[in-house]
XYZ file of C-alpha atoms in Angstrom:
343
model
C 29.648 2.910 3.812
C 27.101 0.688 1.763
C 24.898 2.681 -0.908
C 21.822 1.463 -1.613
C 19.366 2.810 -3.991
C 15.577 3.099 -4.087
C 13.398 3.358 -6.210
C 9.737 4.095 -4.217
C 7.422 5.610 -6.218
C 5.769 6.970 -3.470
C 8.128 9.216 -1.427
C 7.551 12.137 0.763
C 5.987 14.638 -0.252
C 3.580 11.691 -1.064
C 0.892 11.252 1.449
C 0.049 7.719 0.729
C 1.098 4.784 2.440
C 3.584 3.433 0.354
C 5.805 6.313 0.810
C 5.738 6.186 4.597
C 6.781 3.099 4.412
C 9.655 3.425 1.864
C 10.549 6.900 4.035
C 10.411 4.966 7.132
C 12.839 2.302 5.837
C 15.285 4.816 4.559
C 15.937 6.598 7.904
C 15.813 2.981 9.199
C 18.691 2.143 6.543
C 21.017 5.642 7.432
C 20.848 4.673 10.913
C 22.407 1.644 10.353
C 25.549 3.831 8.266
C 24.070 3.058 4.699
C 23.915 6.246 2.310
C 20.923 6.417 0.471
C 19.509 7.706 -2.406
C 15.903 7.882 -3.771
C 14.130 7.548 -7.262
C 10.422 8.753 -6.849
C 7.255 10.100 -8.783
C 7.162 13.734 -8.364
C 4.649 15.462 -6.282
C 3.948 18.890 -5.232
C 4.281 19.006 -0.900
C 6.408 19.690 2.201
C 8.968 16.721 2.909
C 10.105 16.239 6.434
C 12.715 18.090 7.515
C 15.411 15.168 7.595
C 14.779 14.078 4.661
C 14.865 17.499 2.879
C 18.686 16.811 2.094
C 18.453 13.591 0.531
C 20.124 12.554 -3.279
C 16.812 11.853 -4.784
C 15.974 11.916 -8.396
C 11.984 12.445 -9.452
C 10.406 11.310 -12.683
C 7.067 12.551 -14.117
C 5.290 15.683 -14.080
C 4.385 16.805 -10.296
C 0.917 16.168 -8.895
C -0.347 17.105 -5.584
C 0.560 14.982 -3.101
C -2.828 13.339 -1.942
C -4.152 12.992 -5.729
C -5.552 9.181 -6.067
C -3.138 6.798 -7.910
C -3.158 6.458 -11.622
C -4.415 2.475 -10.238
C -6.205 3.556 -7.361
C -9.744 3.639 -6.455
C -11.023 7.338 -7.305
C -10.595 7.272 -11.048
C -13.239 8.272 -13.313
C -14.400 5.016 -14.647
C -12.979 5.706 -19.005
C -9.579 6.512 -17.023
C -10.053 2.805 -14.798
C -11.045 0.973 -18.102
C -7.778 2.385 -20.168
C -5.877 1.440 -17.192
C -6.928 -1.803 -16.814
C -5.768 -2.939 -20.546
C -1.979 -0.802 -20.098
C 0.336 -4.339 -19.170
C 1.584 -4.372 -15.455
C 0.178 -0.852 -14.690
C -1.107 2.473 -15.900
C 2.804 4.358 -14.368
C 4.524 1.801 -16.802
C 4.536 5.140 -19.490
C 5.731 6.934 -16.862
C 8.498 4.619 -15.703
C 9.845 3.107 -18.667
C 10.593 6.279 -20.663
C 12.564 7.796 -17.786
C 15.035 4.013 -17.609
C 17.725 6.168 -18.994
C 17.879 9.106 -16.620
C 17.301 6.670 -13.584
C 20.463 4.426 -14.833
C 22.509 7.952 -15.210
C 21.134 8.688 -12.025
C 22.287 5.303 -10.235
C 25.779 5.137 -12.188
C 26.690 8.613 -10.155
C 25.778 7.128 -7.229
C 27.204 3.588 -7.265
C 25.508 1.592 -5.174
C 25.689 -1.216 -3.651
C 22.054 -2.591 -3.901
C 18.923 -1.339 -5.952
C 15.935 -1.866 -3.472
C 12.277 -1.279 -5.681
C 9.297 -0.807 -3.565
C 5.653 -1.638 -5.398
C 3.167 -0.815 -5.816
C 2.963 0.591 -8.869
C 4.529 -2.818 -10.043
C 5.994 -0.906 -13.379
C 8.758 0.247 -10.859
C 9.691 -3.562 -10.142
C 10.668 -3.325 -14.059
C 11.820 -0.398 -14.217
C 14.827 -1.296 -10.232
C 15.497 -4.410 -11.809
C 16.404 -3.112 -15.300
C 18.921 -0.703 -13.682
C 19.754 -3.002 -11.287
C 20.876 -5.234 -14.277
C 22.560 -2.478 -15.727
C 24.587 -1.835 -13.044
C 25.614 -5.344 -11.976
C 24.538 -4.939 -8.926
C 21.940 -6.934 -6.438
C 18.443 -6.099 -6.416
C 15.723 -6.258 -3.764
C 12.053 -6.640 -4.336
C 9.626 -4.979 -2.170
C 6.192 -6.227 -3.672
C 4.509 -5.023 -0.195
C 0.834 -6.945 -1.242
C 0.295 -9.591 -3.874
C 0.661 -8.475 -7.547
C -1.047 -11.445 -9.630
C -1.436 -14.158 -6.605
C -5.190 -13.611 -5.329
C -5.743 -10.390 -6.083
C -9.088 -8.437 -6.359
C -7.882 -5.558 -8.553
C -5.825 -8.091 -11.098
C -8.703 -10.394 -11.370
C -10.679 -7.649 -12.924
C -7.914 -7.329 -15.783
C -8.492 -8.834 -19.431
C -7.294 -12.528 -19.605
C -4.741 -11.247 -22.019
C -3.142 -8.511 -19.872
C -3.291 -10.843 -16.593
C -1.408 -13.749 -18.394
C 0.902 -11.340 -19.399
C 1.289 -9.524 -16.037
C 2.096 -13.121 -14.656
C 4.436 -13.901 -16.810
C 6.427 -10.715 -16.136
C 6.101 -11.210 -12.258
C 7.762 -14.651 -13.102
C 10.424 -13.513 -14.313
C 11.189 -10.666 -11.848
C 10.890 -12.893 -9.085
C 13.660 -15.113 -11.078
C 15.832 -12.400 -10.903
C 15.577 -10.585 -7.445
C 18.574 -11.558 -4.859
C 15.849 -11.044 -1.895
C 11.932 -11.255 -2.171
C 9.337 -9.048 0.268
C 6.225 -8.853 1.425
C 4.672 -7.508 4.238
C 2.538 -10.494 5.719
C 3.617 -14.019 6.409
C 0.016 -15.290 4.494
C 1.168 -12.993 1.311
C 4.879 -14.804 1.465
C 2.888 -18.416 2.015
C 0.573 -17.831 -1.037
C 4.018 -16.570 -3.544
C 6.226 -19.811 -2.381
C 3.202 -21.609 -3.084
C 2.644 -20.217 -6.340
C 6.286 -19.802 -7.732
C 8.916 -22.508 -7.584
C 12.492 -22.140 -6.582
C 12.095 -18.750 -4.188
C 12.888 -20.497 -1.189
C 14.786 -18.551 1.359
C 14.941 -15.306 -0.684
C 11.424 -14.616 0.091
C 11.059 -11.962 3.496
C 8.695 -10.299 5.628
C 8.821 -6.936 6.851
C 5.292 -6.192 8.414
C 4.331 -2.455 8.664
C 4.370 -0.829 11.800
C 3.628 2.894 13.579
C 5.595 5.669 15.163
C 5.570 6.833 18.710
C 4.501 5.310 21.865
C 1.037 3.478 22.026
C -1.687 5.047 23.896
C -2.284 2.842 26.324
C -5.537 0.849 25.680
C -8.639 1.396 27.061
C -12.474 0.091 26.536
C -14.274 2.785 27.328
C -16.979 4.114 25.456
C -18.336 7.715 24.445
C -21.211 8.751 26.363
C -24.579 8.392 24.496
C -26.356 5.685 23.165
C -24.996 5.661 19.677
C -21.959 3.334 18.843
C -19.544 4.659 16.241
C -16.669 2.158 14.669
C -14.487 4.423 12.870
C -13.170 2.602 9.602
C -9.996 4.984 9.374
C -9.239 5.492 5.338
C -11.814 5.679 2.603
C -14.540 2.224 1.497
C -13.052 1.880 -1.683
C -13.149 -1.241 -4.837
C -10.160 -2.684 -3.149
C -11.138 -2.172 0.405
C -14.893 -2.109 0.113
C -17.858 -1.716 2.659
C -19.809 -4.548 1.957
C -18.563 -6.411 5.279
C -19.454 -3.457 7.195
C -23.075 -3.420 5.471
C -23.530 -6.996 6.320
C -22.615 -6.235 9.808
C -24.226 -3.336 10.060
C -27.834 -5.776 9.101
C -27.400 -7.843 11.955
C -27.062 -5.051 14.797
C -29.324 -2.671 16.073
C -29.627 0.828 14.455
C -27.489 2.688 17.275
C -24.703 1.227 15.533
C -23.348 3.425 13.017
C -19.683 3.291 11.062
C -17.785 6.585 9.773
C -15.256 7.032 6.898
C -13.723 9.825 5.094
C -15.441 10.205 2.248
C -18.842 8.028 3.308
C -19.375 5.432 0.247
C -19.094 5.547 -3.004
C -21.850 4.497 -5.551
C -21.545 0.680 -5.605
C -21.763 0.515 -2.016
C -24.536 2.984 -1.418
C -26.529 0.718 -3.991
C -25.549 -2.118 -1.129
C -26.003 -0.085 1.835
C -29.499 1.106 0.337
C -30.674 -2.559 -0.369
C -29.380 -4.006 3.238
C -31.436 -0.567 4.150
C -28.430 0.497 6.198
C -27.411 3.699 3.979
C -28.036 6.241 7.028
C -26.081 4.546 9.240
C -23.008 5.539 7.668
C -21.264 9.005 8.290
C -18.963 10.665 6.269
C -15.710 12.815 7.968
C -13.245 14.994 6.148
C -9.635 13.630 5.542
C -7.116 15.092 8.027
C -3.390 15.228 8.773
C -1.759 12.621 10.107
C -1.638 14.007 13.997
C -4.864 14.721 14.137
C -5.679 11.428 12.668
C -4.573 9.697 15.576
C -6.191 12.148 17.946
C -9.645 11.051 16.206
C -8.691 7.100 16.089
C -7.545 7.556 19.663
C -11.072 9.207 20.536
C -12.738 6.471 18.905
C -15.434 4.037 20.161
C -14.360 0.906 18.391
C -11.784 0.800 15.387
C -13.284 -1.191 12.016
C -10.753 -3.405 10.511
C -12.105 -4.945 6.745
C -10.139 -6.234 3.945
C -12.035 -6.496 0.391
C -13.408 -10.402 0.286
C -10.472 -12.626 -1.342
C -7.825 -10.004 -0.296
C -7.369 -11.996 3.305
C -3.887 -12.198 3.071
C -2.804 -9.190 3.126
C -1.855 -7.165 6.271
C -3.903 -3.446 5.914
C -1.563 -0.433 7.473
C -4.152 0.550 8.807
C -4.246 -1.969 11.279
C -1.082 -1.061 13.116
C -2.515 2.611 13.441
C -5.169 0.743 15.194
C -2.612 -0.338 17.246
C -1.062 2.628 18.511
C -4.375 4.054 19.197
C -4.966 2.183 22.111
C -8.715 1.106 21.079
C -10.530 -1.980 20.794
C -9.933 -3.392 17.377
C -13.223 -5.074 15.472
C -12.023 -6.905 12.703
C -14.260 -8.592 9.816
C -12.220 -10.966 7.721
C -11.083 -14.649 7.525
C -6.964 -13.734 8.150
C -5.572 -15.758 10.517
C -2.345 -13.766 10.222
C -4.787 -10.453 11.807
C -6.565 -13.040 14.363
C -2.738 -13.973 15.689
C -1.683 -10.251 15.982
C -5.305 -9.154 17.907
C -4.816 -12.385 20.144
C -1.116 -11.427 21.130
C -2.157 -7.827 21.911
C -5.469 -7.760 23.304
C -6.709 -5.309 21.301
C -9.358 -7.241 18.907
């Protein structure tokens, strides 16, 4: 039986998407006869039921499950700004102090291969030092770009981004396989980095279940809702959808979880389109779908100069069974919406 370890910072009972992902690929993994173990942030939650028994080791002090990233979007802004000077990422004080339990951690379990899952890119430091320490091949699951076109690194001191890059580079020297999760995000890193040839992969994201099958239909009324399924955030802002939302009449309205935050009500309020946005609570993941499935049109928009990537989002969309609107230049997305039907 191969072992292979992983170390996915976000793990059931994490909420986010990373960790249904990394969960996703670990029952994938046992189903093929590998034994698995996993080295995650802690978190406060219910894990799934066959997942309850796994060898997993957590690092960190436990934080409820749906609590925003120490990188993500929802920070107060002194927390953002300390983040954005910490090099590679705000978990790498988390990460890097625990190296030595991890590597006792991995030395019981003798694997086979260290697999690392990012973000937070501080765990790609963190697999590939115990990886090393081990002497045994590791994987590197970047999912999105880390310092090739994107948004949230651009924002970073000069300093701290030349130094984030020249980290990546040297990861990337060492992995024994390379992956991303969009064909545009694997173009852009060959591009960028020399010599990763055929060790760079793609594993796109997917969904669970059957598809609904798709229909057109619309609610009755005369209002037209497109349900942008997630939160507008810095990384995944509205301003598309406020651009949009100027050009068509005033039935049309868009809902989130959480409406906007400040920046883009300051938007919204200039393109005097503020009303037309609705807020909705945040719900489980089954009723989720119920509400994406019961949707008029599904809103698909990527922050401006984050086009490569491949939002999870999108294959929700998918399974939902409704028409797809999608406002962004990826040619990768127009491909996928062509060969379904759905966009």
């Amino acid at each position: 039986m191969t072992r292979a370890l992983m170390v996915a910072p976000w793990f059931p009972p994490w909420t986010r998407v990373g960790a249904h992902r990394s969960a996703r690929f670990v029952r994938h993994l046992q189903a093929r006869g590998f034994e698995v173990a996993v080295v995650h942030l802690a978190a406060e939650g219910e894990v799934p039921e066959d997942l309850v028994e796994l060898d997993r080791l957590t690092i960190g002090r436990r934080r409820p499950a749906r609590a925003p990233a120490q990188t993500g979007a929802r920070l107060p802004p002194w927390r953002a700004a300390i983040d954005r000077m910490v090099p590679i990422d705000g978990w790498l004080p988390v990460m890097w102090p625990a190296r030595r339990r991890v590597l006792d951690f991995a030395r019981a379990f003798r694997p086979d291969v260290v697999w690392t899952t990012a973000d937070p890119w501080s765990s790609l430091v963190l697999g590939s030092w115990v990886a090393r320490a081990v002497d045994r091949p590791w994987v590197a699951d970047l999912r999105d770009p880390w310092t090739v076109g994107d948004v949230r690194h651009g924002r970073r001191p000069a300093p701290i981004r030349w130094l984030d890059h020249r980290v990546e580079r040297r990861l990337l020297a060492r992995a024994r396989a390379i992956v991303f999760t969009a064909e545009q995000t694997a173009a852009r890193y060959r591009e960028r980095f020399e010599g990763l040839g055929d060790r760079v992969h793609v594993i796109r994201n997917g969904f669970a279940g059957e598809p609904h099958p798709f229909s057109a239909a619309l609610s009755p009324g005369a209002e037209l809702r497109l349900r942008f399924y997630g939160r507008f955030r810095p990384l995944s802002s509205a301003r598309r959808a406020i651009s949009l939302l100027a050009c068509l009449p005033p039935s049309v309205r868009v809902v989130s979880v959480g409406g906007l935050d400040d920046e883009d009500r300051m938007r919204a309020r200039a393109a005097e389109v503020e009303t037309r946005f609705e807020s909705e609570r945040s719900v489980e993941w089954a009723a989720g779908r119920q509400r994406l499935e019961q949707s008029d049109m599904l809103l698909l928009s990527t922050e401006p100069g984050r086009d490569e990537i491949l939002p999870a989002k999108l294959f929700d969309y998918l399974a939902a069974g409704r028409p797809i609107l999608s406002l962004g230049q990826s040619s990768e997305i127009a491909e996928i919406l062509a060969k379904t039907g759905a966009g």
